[in-house]
mmCIF file of C-alpha atoms in Angstrom:
data_model
loop_
_atom_site.group_PDB
_atom_site.id
_atom_site.type_symbol
_atom_site.label_atom_id
_atom_site.label_comp_id
_atom_site.label_asym_id
_atom_site.label_seq_id
_atom_site.Cartn_x
_atom_site.Cartn_y
_atom_site.Cartn_z
ATOM 1 C CA MET F 1 3.067 -34.710 66.681
ATOM 2 C CA SER F 2 2.051 -37.819 64.739
ATOM 3 C CA ASP F 3 3.862 -36.411 61.678
ATOM 4 C CA LEU F 4 7.065 -36.206 63.718
ATOM 5 C CA ILE F 5 6.652 -39.790 64.919
ATOM 6 C CA GLU F 6 6.090 -40.980 61.329
ATOM 7 C CA MET F 7 9.191 -39.094 60.153
ATOM 8 C CA LEU F 8 11.326 -40.603 62.908
ATOM 9 C CA ALA F 9 10.004 -44.097 62.162
ATOM 10 C CA ALA F 10 10.952 -43.687 58.498
ATOM 11 C CA VAL F 11 14.561 -42.716 59.271
ATOM 12 C CA ASP F 12 17.145 -45.286 58.275
ATOM 13 C CA HIS F 13 18.631 -45.901 61.719
ATOM 14 C CA GLU F 14 21.872 -47.193 60.170
ATOM 15 C CA THR F 15 22.674 -43.749 58.750
ATOM 16 C CA VAL F 16 21.900 -41.639 61.828
ATOM 17 C CA THR F 17 25.161 -40.311 63.227
ATOM 18 C CA ASP F 18 25.876 -39.855 66.917
ATOM 19 C CA ASP F 19 25.738 -36.077 66.406
ATOM 20 C CA VAL F 20 22.235 -36.289 64.932
ATOM 21 C CA ALA F 21 21.063 -38.625 67.700
ATOM 22 C CA ASN F 22 22.523 -36.325 70.369
ATOM 23 C CA ALA F 23 20.827 -33.313 68.769
ATOM 24 C CA ILE F 24 17.473 -35.128 68.802
ATOM 25 C CA PHE F 25 17.886 -36.107 72.456
ATOM 26 C CA SER F 26 18.907 -32.560 73.369
ATOM 27 C CA LEU F 27 15.867 -31.132 71.597
ATOM 28 C CA ALA F 28 13.580 -33.651 73.324
ATOM 29 C CA GLU F 29 14.996 -32.721 76.739
ATOM 30 C CA ARG F 30 14.538 -29.005 76.063
ATOM 31 C CA LEU F 31 10.968 -29.601 74.908
ATOM 32 C CA ALA F 32 10.203 -31.694 77.997
ATOM 33 C CA LYS F 33 11.668 -28.993 80.256
ATOM 34 C CA TYR F 34 9.651 -26.280 78.482
ATOM 35 C CA LYS F 35 6.422 -28.258 78.808
ATOM 36 C CA LEU F 36 7.165 -28.982 82.456
ATOM 37 C CA GLU F 37 7.872 -25.350 83.237
ATOM 38 C CA ALA F 38 4.768 -24.197 81.384
ATOM 39 C CA LYS F 39 2.277 -26.589 82.964
ATOM 40 C CA LEU F 40 3.632 -28.227 86.075
ATOM 41 C CA GLN F 41 2.140 -27.421 89.410
ATOM 42 C CA LEU F 42 4.312 -28.555 92.285
ATOM 43 C CA VAL F 43 1.815 -30.767 94.071
ATOM 44 C CA SER F 44 4.062 -33.371 95.645
ATOM 45 C CA PRO F 45 7.715 -34.115 96.286
ATOM 46 C CA GLU F 46 7.384 -37.267 94.163
ATOM 47 C CA VAL F 47 6.433 -35.290 91.039
ATOM 48 C CA ALA F 48 9.397 -32.968 91.374
ATOM 49 C CA ALA F 49 11.838 -35.687 92.404
ATOM 50 C CA LYS F 50 10.953 -37.928 89.464
ATOM 51 C CA TRP F 51 11.705 -35.224 86.934
ATOM 52 C CA LEU F 52 14.789 -33.954 88.765
ATOM 53 C CA THR F 53 16.235 -37.448 89.174
ATOM 54 C CA HIS F 54 15.973 -37.951 85.419
ATOM 55 C CA GLN F 55 17.714 -34.628 84.755
ATOM 56 C CA LEU F 56 20.592 -35.178 87.184
ATOM 57 C CA LYS F 57 21.148 -38.943 87.030
ATOM 58 C CA SER F 58 24.229 -38.887 84.827
ATOM 59 C CA LEU F 59 26.169 -36.223 86.732
ATOM 60 C CA ASP F 60 29.297 -37.212 88.614
ATOM 61 C CA TYR F 61 29.543 -33.864 90.404
ATOM 62 C CA GLU F 62 27.200 -31.964 92.710
ATOM 63 C CA THR F 63 24.892 -29.401 91.230
ATOM 64 C CA PHE F 64 22.403 -27.181 93.006
ATOM 65 C CA GLY F 65 19.245 -25.843 91.431
ATOM 66 C CA VAL F 66 16.024 -23.992 92.078
ATOM 67 C CA ILE F 67 12.417 -24.441 90.980
ATOM 68 C CA TYR F 68 10.782 -20.980 90.919
ATOM 69 C CA LEU F 69 7.038 -20.958 91.566
ATOM 70 C CA ASN F 70 4.204 -18.472 91.401
ATOM 71 C CA SER F 71 1.641 -18.001 94.184
ATOM 72 C CA GLN F 72 -0.355 -21.051 92.987
ATOM 73 C CA HIS F 73 2.858 -23.116 93.039
ATOM 74 C CA ARG F 74 2.979 -23.364 89.264
ATOM 75 C CA VAL F 75 6.460 -23.496 87.835
ATOM 76 C CA ILE F 76 7.793 -20.189 86.512
ATOM 77 C CA ALA F 77 11.247 -21.537 85.696
ATOM 78 C CA ILE F 78 13.709 -24.230 86.638
ATOM 79 C CA ASP F 79 17.409 -23.553 86.979
ATOM 80 C CA ASP F 80 18.989 -26.982 87.223
ATOM 81 C CA SER F 81 22.539 -25.728 87.560
ATOM 82 C CA LEU F 82 22.482 -22.483 89.543
ATOM 83 C CA MET F 83 25.657 -23.608 91.293
ATOM 84 C CA THR F 84 27.918 -26.532 90.466
ATOM 85 C CA GLY F 85 30.604 -28.130 92.544
ATOM 86 C CA THR F 86 32.807 -31.148 92.907
ATOM 87 C CA ILE F 87 32.180 -34.810 93.529
ATOM 88 C CA ASP F 88 31.208 -34.154 97.141
ATOM 89 C CA GLY F 89 30.176 -30.526 97.506
ATOM 90 C CA ALA F 90 28.985 -27.279 95.983
ATOM 91 C CA MET F 91 29.261 -23.715 97.254
ATOM 92 C CA ILE F 92 25.762 -22.304 97.690
ATOM 93 C CA TYR F 93 25.142 -18.587 98.072
ATOM 94 C CA PRO F 94 21.678 -17.599 99.365
ATOM 95 C CA ARG F 95 22.055 -14.091 97.888
ATOM 96 C CA ARG F 96 22.198 -15.573 94.361
ATOM 97 C CA ILE F 97 18.938 -17.390 95.081
ATOM 98 C CA VAL F 98 17.323 -14.223 96.471
ATOM 99 C CA LYS F 99 18.436 -12.232 93.415
ATOM 100 C CA ALA F 100 17.045 -14.838 91.012
ATOM 101 C CA CYS F 101 13.729 -14.986 92.926
ATOM 102 C CA LEU F 102 13.319 -11.225 92.597
ATOM 103 C CA GLU F 103 14.216 -11.285 88.894
ATOM 104 C CA LYS F 104 11.734 -14.074 88.163
ATOM 105 C CA GLY F 105 8.966 -12.776 90.432
ATOM 106 C CA ALA F 106 8.808 -16.006 92.426
ATOM 107 C CA ALA F 107 6.405 -16.336 95.357
ATOM 108 C CA ALA F 108 7.898 -19.651 96.461
ATOM 109 C CA ILE F 109 10.730 -21.973 95.545
ATOM 110 C CA ALA F 110 11.980 -25.497 96.019
ATOM 111 C CA VAL F 111 15.713 -26.121 95.951
ATOM 112 C CA PHE F 112 17.461 -29.329 95.038
ATOM 113 C CA HIS F 113 20.854 -30.878 94.693
ATOM 114 C CA ASN F 114 22.257 -34.251 93.848
ATOM 115 C CA HIS F 115 24.559 -36.521 95.785
ATOM 116 C CA PRO F 116 26.735 -38.300 93.202
ATOM 117 C CA SER F 117 27.509 -40.936 95.842
ATOM 118 C CA GLY F 118 23.871 -41.998 95.574
ATOM 119 C CA VAL F 119 23.245 -41.581 99.317
ATOM 120 C CA CYS F 120 20.352 -39.198 99.905
ATOM 121 C CA ILE F 121 20.869 -38.587 103.619
ATOM 122 C CA PRO F 122 21.354 -34.850 104.299
ATOM 123 C CA SER F 123 24.650 -33.746 105.774
ATOM 124 C CA ASP F 124 24.929 -31.147 108.515
ATOM 125 C CA ALA F 125 26.012 -28.707 105.796
ATOM 126 C CA ASP F 126 22.816 -29.495 103.825
ATOM 127 C CA LYS F 127 20.717 -28.713 106.899
ATOM 128 C CA ARG F 128 22.608 -25.482 107.636
ATOM 129 C CA ILE F 129 22.308 -24.141 104.082
ATOM 130 C CA THR F 130 18.601 -24.938 104.038
ATOM 131 C CA THR F 131 18.153 -22.860 107.193
ATOM 132 C CA ARG F 132 20.212 -19.999 105.717
ATOM 133 C CA ILE F 133 18.272 -20.030 102.431
ATOM 134 C CA SER F 134 14.938 -20.057 104.267
ATOM 135 C CA ALA F 135 15.982 -17.116 106.476
ATOM 136 C CA ALA F 136 17.188 -15.100 103.467
ATOM 137 C CA LEU F 137 13.937 -15.751 101.588
ATOM 138 C CA GLU F 138 11.827 -14.664 104.554
ATOM 139 C CA LEU F 139 13.260 -11.160 104.125
ATOM 140 C CA ILE F 140 11.676 -10.909 100.668
ATOM 141 C CA ASP F 141 8.449 -12.843 101.446
ATOM 142 C CA VAL F 142 9.324 -15.897 99.370
ATOM 143 C CA ARG F 143 8.571 -19.326 100.851
ATOM 144 C CA LEU F 144 11.004 -22.208 100.699
ATOM 145 C CA LEU F 145 8.674 -25.160 100.140
ATOM 146 C CA ASP F 146 11.222 -27.949 100.023
ATOM 147 C CA HIS F 147 14.816 -29.014 99.592
ATOM 148 C CA TYR F 148 15.299 -32.229 97.640
ATOM 149 C CA ILE F 149 18.402 -34.361 97.722
ATOM 150 C CA LEU F 150 18.603 -36.749 94.779
ATOM 151 C CA GLY F 151 20.730 -39.788 94.199
ATOM 152 C CA ALA F 152 20.689 -43.382 92.956
ATOM 153 C CA GLY F 153 17.017 -43.283 91.953
ATOM 154 C CA GLU F 154 15.946 -42.128 95.423
ATOM 155 C CA PHE F 155 15.273 -38.747 96.964
ATOM 156 C CA TYR F 156 15.061 -37.053 100.333
ATOM 157 C CA SER F 157 12.498 -34.303 100.944
ATOM 158 C CA PHE F 158 13.109 -31.889 103.806
ATOM 159 C CA SER F 159 9.400 -31.020 103.966
ATOM 160 C CA GLU F 160 8.322 -34.686 104.108
ATOM 161 C CA GLN F 161 10.739 -35.202 106.985
ATOM 162 C CA GLY F 162 9.310 -32.206 108.861
ATOM 163 C CA ILE F 163 12.502 -30.155 108.589
ATOM 164 C CA LEU F 164 10.753 -27.375 106.627
#
């Protein structure tokens, strides 16, 4: 790791093109996601929300994702764009979530989506889909641990609010 830091420090920053810089940032994000998926244990909404907020902060459309967890609540995988939508909504299909849980062998999940408006208050539709997802997961013995809504550096946790 220190070799990489030394190499980056030695780069003439005047000659680095935007394409090279973007490739470096993309690689760093993929590495961070891999390390997170390999080691993260979902211990608090704050841990998940901090990472998710960073991942979704630049989006101007809604996206819906899933954190797949094993029985010890360690991350198996993160799908940060299972379903995408428009500026104010995304179509969410519980059967796609159920299918992915079975494929990944998840024992539990947390779902999340962003509100590009920055307002993290759940809509009635957010509450209804959370109930539908939870009911669908019960059929396959997978627990829905939380539903995070992210926006403007803040987050809303359904479990912290006693909704789950």
